[in-house]
Amino acid sequence: MAPLDSDPRWRRTACPHDCPSTCALEVECLDERHIGKVRGNALNDYTSGVICAKVAAYRERVHHPDRLTTPLLRNGPKGSGQFQPIGWDEALDRVADAFIKASAKHGKETVWPYHFAGTMGLVQRDIIHGFRHALGYSREDETICVATASAGWIAGAGKIWGADPREMADADMIVIWGGNPVATQVNVMTHVAKGRKQRGAKLYVVDTYRTPTADAADVFLCLRPGTDGALAAAVMHVMFRDDTADWDYMRKYTDDPDGLAEHLKSKTPEWASTITGLSVIEIEAFAKAYGATDRAYIRVGYGFTRSRNGSANIHAVSCLPAVGGKWKYKGGGALHSNRNMFGVNQTLVRALDRLDTSIRALDMSRIGPILLGDEASLLGGPPVTAMIVQNVNPAEVAPELNKVLKGLAREDLFLCVHEQFMTPTAAMADIVLPATTFLEHEDLYQGGGHMYLQPHRALIEPVGQSRCNVDVLAGIARRLGNEHEVFKLSPWEIIDRTLRASGHPGADEVDAVGWVDCTQSFEKAHFLNGFPNPDGKFRFRPKWFEIGKAHANMPTFPDHQDVIDNATQDRPFRLVAAPARRFLNTSFTETPSSVKKEGRPTVLMHPDACQKLGIKDGDRVTLGNELGEVTLHARPFDGVLEDVVIVEGIWPNRYFENGIGINALISADRAYPNGGAVFHDTAIWVRPAGGGGKA
């Protein structure tokens, strides 16, 4: 590998944020405490020098004047924002003491360490698993992001990997299904552009509204939320009908092609049209194009999985390249994620030698019901009376926000929040601890959307007194008398031992070259040696009972599973709470350039729906259902079906006039069959707000 830019100010690292790209970065280090520009690493052939605008402006985040810089002790009512500075020793002593007292009263499962993907680092993110396992605290069922998608992909393919995303440059047809990479994974578009330039590839986008990615498409298919399985089934119906299904491939590589063909006889384009809102002509044209194209690549996004039927939907879509034999061709097949391709041994950082699966794993998406004492959600165990929260802001990102906020306000709940900013979650805490950004600590990253394993060192000194996750949890564990070896090691030592345990060179050696290329052979990535199921076959007939307990009503073959929150007379609209281009959950809602670009919370509504309700551009409107209400501004938008509305971005609660954000309307119901958050599966009503007029 060629050396980095000879200018010593530019140093190599990787983006830690919750995006499959895990972009290889170069950061301009002005001195030991300050950064300047951030750019993509052009030597990495996936990132190819391209990064998103929000990370390019990262200096606004790392040097923001509102960064937390010292430990804080609450000295006013919960949520008041009244805190006083204290020292680190006192702060960690108080946390350890609170955990000891809570455990003495209710047992260790009363303590619930809570986290998610504010960093995707395999060390700084996942050390909290080691903390749980070593201390015997309640585990976490990580449902808020990929649970439904993972279940659906595994149901067919067996493991989570797929065709190399760089193969989009070799495709003749690229289908982006349920994703908006222009906003959420910009590097996908780099490789789409290569395919268009090199082979004249046509880009098809399947989504619930006209996103910037859809604007770039040759063909856009706009369907109702939660109906992707119906579209996929109809496409396969046409492939069998028109003899573009690859029977030789299916006989060799799949479990029951005859049963599938029989099942699909009734899944006509006419049938799917009534469910999806697409025209028969659109479905027929898409199916014929896909059936006729060998090098057809499907990039499976996360958006369409965020429904109660998300697992069934992604399984249905993953069946398409198996029916068409597309896996045989370079530039063909599909990719959801390459998560299982890396084989990283995390025994040390996750303290798997102490894992006790009899200890309950609480569903993180049901934090509201859990904190309010819902017995079913507590899984028969004690109430949660003590928490430490890292890498996530549940007071804005979790479903059923009204319950979450009420639960966090409990006086008998001890809450420690380790954060970079005073988020609404931190404002509810008893102890707030200042956290480093990725530029201020060491970590190890794998990319779900590419094949590189990347360690990185800290580039600048920690801001103020901030400390990394490893140091904080090790400090608490030692105070609790726990001597597990992971709490005795530095982050770099953990990285080194993790890499060696995974069959790679050590941390210093890998750091010298930048990354480990974990690219698999074409045959493995395309499952040409068989799928990683016991019989080596792709499963058209999933064994849902092996994946989750709620499997009774899962479809036997790919189909539309009608369990979504359908519109009704009282709630005639379907809401999709989609990502915004310049936000990433709530990670960039403090960044001035991102806030300026996004403007304000806005609901996108079809002009005909606006006209029927007497709503004009900029009018205040209230969205609601049985869970709550939010008020924001309307914008007529013809890139959506008339009965669907879109709200982009998890805007902070304070931007809404009633003080609560869009997730107040989102149910904490578990998706089928093994749980998952249902952010895009919500029926609501829409009304002009009281007082009317623009604001």
XYZ file of C-alpha atoms in Angstrom:
695
model
C 0.000 0.000 0.000
C 1.259 3.452 -0.857
C 2.041 5.725 2.103
C -0.351 8.370 3.293
C 0.026 11.958 2.143
C 3.593 13.037 2.948
C 2.223 16.043 4.836
C 2.459 14.864 8.477
C -0.626 16.852 9.426
C -2.810 14.354 7.581
C -3.378 11.165 9.545
C -5.340 8.054 8.732
C -8.414 6.849 10.639
C -11.895 5.381 10.067
C -15.402 6.735 10.580
C -17.119 5.173 13.622
C -20.694 6.174 12.938
C -23.741 3.985 12.434
C -23.406 3.531 8.680
C -22.361 0.415 6.726
C -19.622 2.356 4.927
C -17.207 2.743 7.877
C -15.353 5.129 5.589
C -11.575 5.200 5.545
C -10.690 8.775 6.476
C -7.801 11.202 6.492
C -7.899 13.899 9.153
C -5.893 17.100 9.203
C -4.358 17.380 12.694
C -3.447 21.016 13.282
C -1.804 20.232 16.623
C -2.212 17.721 19.433
C -5.654 19.090 20.383
C -7.240 20.437 17.172
C -8.314 19.074 13.808
C -9.017 20.866 10.569
C -10.418 19.224 7.474
C -11.664 15.639 7.122
C -11.591 13.816 3.788
C -11.977 10.320 2.427
C -8.927 8.113 1.996
C -8.429 7.761 -1.744
C -6.197 4.697 -1.279
C -9.159 2.691 -0.006
C -10.979 1.368 -3.081
C -14.362 1.301 -1.351
C -14.307 4.790 0.184
C -12.446 6.073 -2.923
C -11.882 9.466 -1.328
C -15.623 10.169 -0.926
C -17.309 10.836 2.419
C -20.602 12.362 3.512
C -20.994 16.060 4.263
C -21.778 15.523 7.941
C -18.483 13.767 8.649
C -16.566 16.165 6.403
C -17.649 18.867 8.869
C -16.617 16.842 11.926
C -14.480 19.628 13.336
C -17.791 21.345 14.180
C -18.639 18.407 16.439
C -15.322 17.643 18.077
C -14.655 21.324 18.850
C -18.235 22.310 19.635
C -18.446 24.717 22.595
C -21.154 22.557 24.204
C -18.963 19.443 24.533
C -19.112 17.950 28.012
C -15.708 18.312 29.653
C -16.055 17.286 33.306
C -18.054 14.755 35.346
C -21.314 16.173 36.680
C -23.545 15.417 39.665
C -27.252 16.250 39.529
C -28.209 18.844 42.159
C -31.764 19.627 41.041
C -34.915 17.810 39.910
C -34.516 15.129 37.243
C -34.512 16.669 33.782
C -33.891 20.190 35.135
C -30.374 20.343 33.728
C -29.047 21.362 37.148
C -25.629 19.801 37.756
C -22.414 20.567 39.590
C -18.892 19.514 38.549
C -17.240 16.698 40.499
C -14.037 14.711 40.115
C -13.711 11.430 38.273
C -12.995 9.406 41.395
C -16.104 10.676 43.142
C -18.220 10.124 40.027
C -17.123 6.507 39.544
C -17.397 5.819 43.280
C -20.999 7.028 43.211
C -21.856 4.855 40.192
C -20.316 1.756 41.746
C -22.044 2.419 45.064
C -25.414 2.848 43.343
C -24.978 -0.460 41.490
C -24.040 -2.223 44.725
C -27.077 -0.877 46.578
C -29.470 -1.671 43.718
C -28.101 -5.216 43.417
C -28.390 -5.791 47.165
C -32.074 -4.856 47.056
C -33.253 -6.482 43.820
C -30.466 -8.751 42.570
C -27.884 -8.027 39.882
C -30.393 -8.135 37.008
C -31.802 -4.830 38.308
C -28.753 -3.150 36.739
C -29.138 -2.664 32.985
C -26.140 -1.338 31.022
C -27.734 0.173 27.897
C -25.984 1.037 24.664
C -26.072 1.078 20.909
C -24.165 2.320 17.884
C -23.100 5.907 18.557
C -19.767 4.307 17.763
C -19.476 1.162 15.669
C -16.083 0.319 17.157
C -15.629 -3.336 18.069
C -13.805 -2.306 21.253
C -15.282 0.986 22.456
C -18.839 -0.065 21.558
C -18.668 -3.693 22.630
C -16.781 -3.370 25.916
C -20.188 -2.819 27.548
C -21.034 -6.437 26.671
C -17.955 -7.509 28.584
C -19.074 -5.321 31.480
C -22.515 -6.983 31.535
C -21.154 -10.484 31.267
C -18.386 -10.069 33.832
C -20.678 -8.412 36.394
C -23.776 -10.562 35.816
C -26.045 -7.626 34.951
C -29.051 -7.729 32.618
C -28.090 -8.265 29.011
C -29.508 -6.296 26.070
C -31.498 -7.533 23.093
C -30.153 -5.207 20.391
C -33.334 -4.753 18.376
C -33.346 -1.083 17.464
C -31.589 -1.327 14.090
C -30.814 -4.555 12.206
C -32.690 -7.298 14.049
C -35.452 -7.716 11.475
C -33.089 -7.378 8.522
C -30.648 -9.917 9.920
C -33.412 -12.423 10.627
C -34.816 -12.099 7.118
C -31.470 -12.516 5.379
C -30.404 -15.446 7.571
C -33.780 -17.111 6.937
C -32.736 -17.670 3.342
C -28.968 -17.406 3.012
C -27.927 -18.737 6.445
C -25.197 -16.155 7.132
C -24.939 -12.412 6.654
C -22.755 -11.680 3.674
C -23.199 -11.229 -0.028
C -21.735 -10.007 -3.293
C -18.832 -7.566 -3.018
C -20.347 -4.055 -3.231
C -17.580 -3.016 -5.618
C -19.209 -5.385 -8.108
C -21.875 -2.771 -8.763
C -19.318 -1.430 -11.216
C -19.747 -4.717 -13.133
C -23.546 -4.760 -13.106
C -26.002 -4.082 -15.921
C -28.915 -3.486 -13.545
C -28.585 -2.103 -10.014
C -31.556 -2.207 -7.648
C -31.397 -0.137 -4.465
C -34.263 -1.498 -2.409
C -35.325 0.178 0.824
C -32.349 2.509 1.154
C -31.337 6.079 0.428
C -27.538 5.896 0.119
C -27.249 9.458 -1.158
C -28.147 10.407 2.425
C -27.098 7.390 4.475
C -24.277 5.548 2.649
C -22.803 7.803 0.006
C -20.135 5.337 -1.167
C -22.790 3.100 -2.695
C -23.420 5.855 -5.217
C -19.714 5.936 -6.111
C -19.912 2.338 -7.275
C -23.302 2.857 -8.908
C -21.694 5.653 -10.951
C -18.919 3.306 -12.032
C -21.453 0.741 -13.219
C -23.334 3.359 -15.184
C -20.151 4.661 -16.790
C -18.484 1.328 -17.512
C -21.480 -0.777 -18.567
C -24.395 1.583 -18.979
C -26.072 0.030 -15.937
C -29.641 1.080 -15.204
C -30.449 2.148 -11.657
C -33.779 1.074 -10.144
C -34.861 2.367 -6.744
C -37.649 0.828 -4.676
C -38.769 2.997 -1.775
C -41.741 4.595 -0.063
C -41.009 8.112 -1.298
C -38.880 9.963 -3.846
C -35.594 10.304 -2.033
C -32.469 11.954 -3.484
C -31.409 8.431 -4.471
C -34.721 7.935 -6.274
C -34.159 11.265 -8.037
C -30.951 9.784 -9.447
C -32.653 6.599 -10.656
C -33.589 5.553 -14.170
C -36.705 3.905 -12.732
C -38.333 4.653 -9.372
C -40.943 2.349 -7.850
C -42.893 4.098 -5.076
C -44.780 1.598 -2.941
C -46.689 1.625 0.336
C -44.653 1.004 3.498
C -44.449 -2.632 4.521
C -45.504 -4.103 1.156
C -42.101 -5.063 -0.262
C -42.806 -8.762 0.148
C -45.801 -8.467 -2.159
C -43.714 -6.772 -4.850
C -40.953 -9.376 -4.583
C -43.477 -12.223 -4.812
C -45.053 -10.700 -7.923
C -41.651 -10.264 -9.573
C -40.916 -13.934 -8.994
C -44.380 -14.863 -10.323
C -43.517 -13.119 -13.595
C -40.087 -14.793 -13.734
C -41.659 -18.239 -13.435
C -44.441 -17.316 -15.850
C -42.075 -15.906 -18.480
C -39.441 -18.633 -18.076
C -36.702 -16.297 -16.819
C -36.359 -18.320 -13.615
C -33.128 -20.359 -13.614
C -34.308 -23.894 -12.924
C -30.844 -25.437 -13.243
C -29.507 -23.075 -10.577
C -32.483 -23.626 -8.301
C -32.284 -27.426 -8.567
C -28.658 -27.265 -7.403
C -28.703 -24.451 -4.845
C -32.209 -24.063 -3.368
C -34.499 -26.137 -1.186
C -37.928 -26.237 -2.828
C -38.241 -24.477 -6.198
C -41.271 -26.540 -7.185
C -43.111 -25.585 -4.013
C -42.185 -21.940 -4.568
C -43.431 -21.953 -8.153
C -46.748 -23.437 -7.060
C -47.093 -20.938 -4.209
C -46.451 -17.979 -6.504
C -49.106 -18.853 -9.082
C -51.617 -16.606 -7.317
C -49.137 -13.778 -6.591
C -49.815 -11.918 -9.798
C -48.913 -8.289 -10.576
C -52.629 -7.522 -10.236
C -52.620 -8.994 -6.722
C -49.492 -7.057 -5.755
C -50.791 -3.815 -7.259
C -53.684 -3.625 -4.815
C -51.295 -4.111 -1.877
C -48.315 -1.998 -2.935
C -50.000 0.907 -4.723
C -47.806 0.295 -7.786
C -49.440 -0.113 -11.162
C -49.513 -3.479 -12.899
C -47.479 -1.930 -15.704
C -44.733 -0.863 -13.276
C -44.542 -4.295 -11.672
C -44.497 -6.112 -15.017
C -41.756 -3.868 -16.435
C -39.559 -4.222 -13.361
C -40.018 -8.001 -13.252
C -39.228 -8.432 -16.934
C -36.119 -6.248 -16.715
C -34.833 -8.142 -13.682
C -35.606 -11.528 -15.174
C -33.814 -10.693 -18.409
C -30.635 -9.325 -16.796
C -27.960 -11.734 -15.613
C -25.785 -9.081 -13.981
C -28.501 -7.698 -11.725
C -27.271 -6.503 -8.325
C -29.674 -5.771 -5.447
C -28.380 -3.513 -2.659
C -30.711 -4.288 0.222
C -31.250 -1.324 2.549
C -32.467 -1.193 6.129
C -35.510 1.007 5.582
C -38.006 -1.598 4.415
C -37.096 -3.911 7.282
C -38.333 -1.472 9.946
C -41.822 -2.937 9.885
C -43.577 -5.651 11.812
C -43.184 -7.811 8.707
C -39.642 -6.663 7.916
C -38.042 -10.090 8.219
C -40.553 -11.613 5.799
C -39.967 -8.718 3.396
C -36.190 -9.002 3.310
C -36.427 -12.769 2.915
C -38.726 -12.291 -0.074
C -36.321 -9.829 -1.701
C -33.337 -12.097 -0.993
C -35.125 -14.877 -2.925
C -34.933 -12.923 -6.186
C -31.292 -13.630 -7.107
C -31.787 -17.281 -6.177
C -34.804 -17.611 -8.494
C -32.928 -15.894 -11.307
C -29.554 -17.532 -10.726
C -27.988 -14.084 -10.518
C -25.405 -15.300 -7.995
C -23.526 -16.984 -10.847
C -22.435 -13.688 -12.363
C -19.975 -10.998 -11.390
C -22.102 -7.919 -10.870
C -25.049 -10.121 -9.936
C -26.544 -11.274 -6.641
C -27.323 -9.118 -3.637
C -25.889 -7.610 -0.467
C -27.502 -6.686 2.816
C -24.326 -6.633 4.922
C -20.983 -8.415 5.140
C -21.151 -8.579 8.930
C -20.479 -12.309 9.233
C -17.603 -12.301 6.749
C -14.968 -10.796 9.072
C -14.783 -13.516 11.705
C -13.484 -11.200 14.425
C -12.908 -13.055 17.689
C -14.458 -10.860 20.379
C -14.119 -13.321 23.255
C -11.911 -10.900 25.194
C -13.744 -7.606 24.751
C -17.170 -9.183 25.277
C -15.943 -11.351 28.185
C -17.619 -14.332 26.564
C -15.965 -16.607 29.091
C -18.375 -15.085 31.633
C -21.494 -15.110 29.442
C -24.482 -16.601 31.240
C -27.390 -16.983 28.835
C -29.785 -17.602 31.699
C -29.507 -13.913 32.567
C -32.309 -12.002 30.884
C -31.709 -9.942 27.740
C -34.040 -6.937 27.801
C -35.361 -5.550 24.518
C -33.725 -2.161 24.085
C -36.567 -0.929 21.853
C -38.986 -1.502 24.727
C -37.094 0.667 27.182
C -40.256 2.703 27.817
C -42.448 -0.225 28.926
C -39.476 -1.743 30.769
C -38.833 1.381 32.834
C -42.549 1.627 33.608
C -42.555 -1.890 35.015
C -44.290 -3.862 32.256
C -44.032 -7.423 33.548
C -43.885 -9.103 30.157
C -41.093 -6.769 29.023
C -39.150 -7.434 32.240
C -39.154 -11.148 31.341
C -40.101 -12.222 34.838
C -37.198 -10.449 36.494
C -36.858 -7.488 38.865
C -37.505 -3.858 37.944
C -34.671 -1.897 36.375
C -33.427 0.473 39.087
C -29.888 1.299 37.914
C -28.459 2.009 34.454
C -25.392 3.223 32.649
C -26.023 4.486 29.114
C -23.353 4.740 26.400
C -23.475 5.524 22.666
C -27.225 6.112 22.482
C -29.832 8.750 23.347
C -33.057 6.840 24.143
C -34.894 9.990 25.268
C -35.078 10.901 21.562
C -34.376 7.790 19.484
C -36.407 5.069 21.217
C -40.040 4.201 20.379
C -42.932 5.330 22.584
C -41.073 8.404 23.789
C -43.748 9.450 26.256
C -43.175 6.227 28.170
C -39.397 6.528 27.866
C -39.368 10.028 29.332
C -41.723 9.047 32.124
C -39.580 6.036 32.939
C -36.321 8.003 32.953
C -37.913 10.487 35.349
C -38.486 7.822 38.026
C -36.958 8.940 41.308
C -36.027 5.352 42.190
C -33.992 4.925 38.985
C -30.278 5.656 39.252
C -29.025 6.765 35.849
C -25.438 7.347 34.730
C -24.967 8.679 31.194
C -21.577 8.732 29.457
C -21.924 11.281 26.655
C -20.292 13.946 24.512
C -23.170 16.440 24.832
C -25.955 17.185 27.289
C -28.601 15.190 25.450
C -32.133 14.833 26.858
C -31.046 11.432 28.176
C -28.050 12.974 29.926
C -30.294 15.690 31.345
C -32.256 12.962 33.172
C -29.116 11.465 34.726
C -27.837 11.445 38.287
C -24.233 11.282 37.073
C -23.043 12.546 33.669
C -19.596 11.515 32.450
C -17.820 13.275 29.552
C -17.011 10.987 26.615
C -14.323 11.109 23.963
C -15.047 11.237 20.241
C -13.450 8.685 17.927
C -10.562 11.060 17.274
C -9.610 10.902 20.950
C -9.413 7.141 21.542
C -8.250 3.889 19.928
C -10.664 1.450 18.297
C -11.199 -1.268 15.697
C -13.794 -1.135 12.917
C -15.319 -3.545 10.434
C -17.530 -2.376 7.598
C -20.914 -3.944 6.970
C -20.827 -2.551 3.455
C -17.230 -3.423 2.562
C -14.432 -5.848 3.422
C -11.862 -3.868 5.398
C -10.960 -4.314 9.071
C -9.479 -1.039 10.296
C -7.723 -0.242 13.601
C -6.954 3.337 14.481
C -5.108 5.311 17.092
C -6.212 8.471 18.847
C -5.320 11.493 16.733
C -5.766 14.261 19.297
C -5.833 14.573 23.076
C -9.199 14.125 24.822
C -11.265 17.289 25.056
C -11.354 18.454 28.681
C -11.491 15.517 31.098
C -13.371 13.210 28.726
C -12.611 9.496 28.889
C -13.299 6.608 26.530
C -15.785 3.782 27.132
C -13.095 1.227 27.982
C -11.575 3.402 30.687
C -14.952 4.291 32.228
C -16.297 0.743 32.426
C -12.971 -0.642 33.637
C -12.915 1.992 36.366
C -16.392 1.028 37.560
C -15.647 -2.704 37.330
C -12.520 -2.365 39.462
C -14.502 -0.474 42.099
C -16.962 -3.356 42.105
C -14.110 -5.769 42.756
C -14.197 -7.418 39.337
C -10.807 -8.644 38.118
C -11.615 -9.808 34.581
C -8.554 -9.383 32.388
C -10.307 -7.107 29.853
C -10.525 -4.407 32.549
C -6.738 -4.508 33.032
C -5.870 -3.736 29.406
C -5.640 -0.527 27.388
C -7.816 -0.197 24.288
C -4.784 -0.739 22.049
C -3.868 -3.915 23.923
C -7.429 -5.199 23.480
C -7.249 -4.404 19.762
C -3.910 -6.175 19.444
C -5.112 -9.317 21.182
C -8.395 -9.299 19.238
C -6.609 -9.100 15.898
C -4.193 -11.894 16.814
C -7.014 -14.088 18.120
C -8.753 -13.561 14.756
C -5.734 -14.823 12.788
C -4.390 -11.425 11.766
C -1.145 -9.591 12.490
C -1.012 -7.465 15.626
C -2.327 -3.920 16.010
C 0.961 -2.139 15.303
C 1.569 -4.143 12.137
C -1.946 -3.621 10.785
C -1.878 0.055 11.715
C 1.306 0.498 9.697
C -0.510 -0.479 6.489
C -3.978 0.875 7.382
C -6.297 -2.118 7.287
C -6.754 -5.841 6.809
C -8.421 -6.740 3.516
C -10.950 -9.464 4.397
C -12.251 -9.810 0.842
C -13.535 -13.319 0.215
C -13.318 -15.291 -2.985
C -15.973 -14.769 -5.635
C -17.202 -18.310 -4.989
C -17.688 -17.764 -1.256
C -19.219 -14.284 -1.559
C -21.658 -15.600 -4.177
C -22.408 -18.834 -2.286
C -21.236 -20.928 -5.256
C -19.825 -23.521 -2.869
C -23.254 -23.730 -1.268
C -25.158 -21.606 1.201
C -24.173 -21.799 4.888
C -27.239 -23.803 5.861
C -26.916 -27.445 6.983
C -27.975 -28.744 3.566
C -26.023 -26.107 1.602
C -29.236 -24.782 0.076
C -30.864 -21.363 -0.033
C -34.166 -21.638 1.811
C -37.293 -20.570 -0.027
C -39.042 -22.242 2.948
C -37.465 -20.583 5.997
C -37.309 -22.304 9.345
C -38.584 -19.271 11.212
C -38.887 -21.280 14.434
C -35.072 -21.459 14.521
C -34.830 -17.659 14.416
C -37.467 -16.342 16.803
C -40.297 -17.282 19.116
C -42.977 -15.248 17.286
C -42.959 -17.481 14.225
C -46.510 -18.878 14.185
C -47.860 -16.518 11.532
C -44.710 -16.163 9.428
C -45.240 -17.025 5.740
C -44.165 -20.471 4.579
C -42.860 -19.072 1.278
C -42.038 -15.455 0.287
C -45.249 -13.463 0.558
C -46.907 -10.358 1.985
C -47.251 -10.870 5.742
C -50.216 -8.680 6.617
C -49.356 -7.763 10.200
C -48.489 -4.089 9.664
C -50.221 -1.117 11.271
C -52.598 -0.576 8.366
C -54.367 2.725 7.847
C -57.927 2.974 9.173
C -60.737 5.495 8.958
C -59.546 7.082 12.200
C -55.854 6.908 11.226
C -55.878 7.226 7.440
C -52.162 7.921 6.870
C -49.093 5.720 7.090
C -46.031 7.449 8.593
C -42.423 6.752 7.613
C -39.885 8.337 9.997
C -36.963 8.277 7.571
C -33.321 9.355 8.057
C -32.312 12.896 7.152
C -29.340 13.549 4.901
C -27.361 15.652 7.387
C -28.349 13.850 10.601
C -27.480 10.342 11.773
C -30.000 9.474 14.462
C -29.159 12.332 16.877
C -25.375 12.269 16.413
C -25.170 15.383 14.233
C -28.100 17.401 15.524
C -25.626 19.658 17.356
C -23.619 20.400 14.203
C -24.481 23.935 13.012
C -24.049 23.211 9.307
C -26.308 20.136 9.534
C -29.064 21.974 11.395
C -28.913 24.861 8.924
C -29.162 22.499 5.960
C -32.093 20.506 7.382
C -34.070 23.588 8.445
C -36.796 22.404 10.815
C -38.991 19.352 11.475
C -41.254 18.964 8.445
C -43.863 16.492 7.274
C -43.916 15.731 3.540
C -47.480 15.193 2.271
C -48.935 14.595 -1.158
C -50.492 17.793 -2.589
C -53.886 16.101 -2.961
C -53.859 15.114 0.718
C -52.900 18.679 1.653
C -55.729 20.095 -0.437
C -58.328 17.797 1.143
C -57.222 18.869 4.622
C -56.863 22.556 3.744
C -53.123 22.510 4.456
C -50.731 24.877 2.690
C -46.960 24.956 2.454
C -45.496 25.925 5.843
C -48.706 25.399 7.805
C -48.470 23.917 11.277
C -49.998 20.465 11.446
C -50.410 17.904 14.198
C -49.757 14.209 13.672
C -51.165 11.751 16.152
C -52.297 8.306 17.186
C -53.061 6.511 20.432
C -49.463 6.984 21.606
C -49.232 10.759 21.365
C -49.144 13.872 19.215
C -46.444 15.992 17.593
C -46.772 19.353 15.883
C -44.534 20.443 13.013
C -44.738 22.159 9.616
C -46.102 20.749 6.363
C -44.619 20.720 2.889
C -46.580 19.533 -0.169
C -44.548 16.872 -1.968
C -45.626 14.865 -4.988
C -43.014 12.136 -4.533
C -45.144 10.084 -2.163
C -48.431 8.195 -2.278
C -51.476 10.145 -1.134
C -51.994 8.061 2.003
C -48.328 8.141 3.123
C -46.489 10.922 4.974
C -42.760 11.291 5.563
C -40.890 12.953 8.429
C -37.132 12.984 7.858
C -34.640 12.950 10.709
C -34.740 12.445 14.456
C -34.959 16.095 15.360
C -34.295 16.810 19.045
C -37.392 17.061 21.205
C -36.784 20.765 21.768
C -37.457 21.548 18.099
C -41.112 20.509 18.488
C -43.492 22.984 20.082
C -44.967 20.318 22.356
C -41.468 19.289 23.459
C -41.422 15.755 22.130
C -40.138 14.313 18.889
C -41.460 12.061 16.159
C -40.743 8.802 17.995
C -43.585 9.613 20.376
C -45.805 8.157 17.629
C -43.760 4.982 17.046
C -44.896 1.769 18.707
C -42.529 -0.353 20.794
C -44.162 -3.488 19.366
C -41.689 -6.221 18.494
C -41.338 -7.166 14.843
C -41.686 -10.815 13.780
C -40.179 -13.327 14.505
C -37.412 -12.178 16.908
C -38.038 -8.515 17.639
C -36.989 -5.293 15.985
C -38.049 -1.659 16.034
C -40.914 -0.668 13.723
C -40.021 2.941 12.913
C -41.620 2.872 9.441
C -44.800 1.036 10.392
C -47.196 3.558 11.925
C -50.753 4.608 11.154
C -51.627 8.186 12.147
C -54.100 10.999 11.659
C -53.096 14.459 10.396
C -54.904 17.683 11.305
C -54.239 21.384 10.893
C -52.763 22.578 14.175
C -54.763 24.779 16.476
C -54.214 28.436 15.679
C -53.440 27.620 12.036
C -51.185 29.609 9.768
C -47.473 29.579 9.111
C -44.819 30.031 11.753
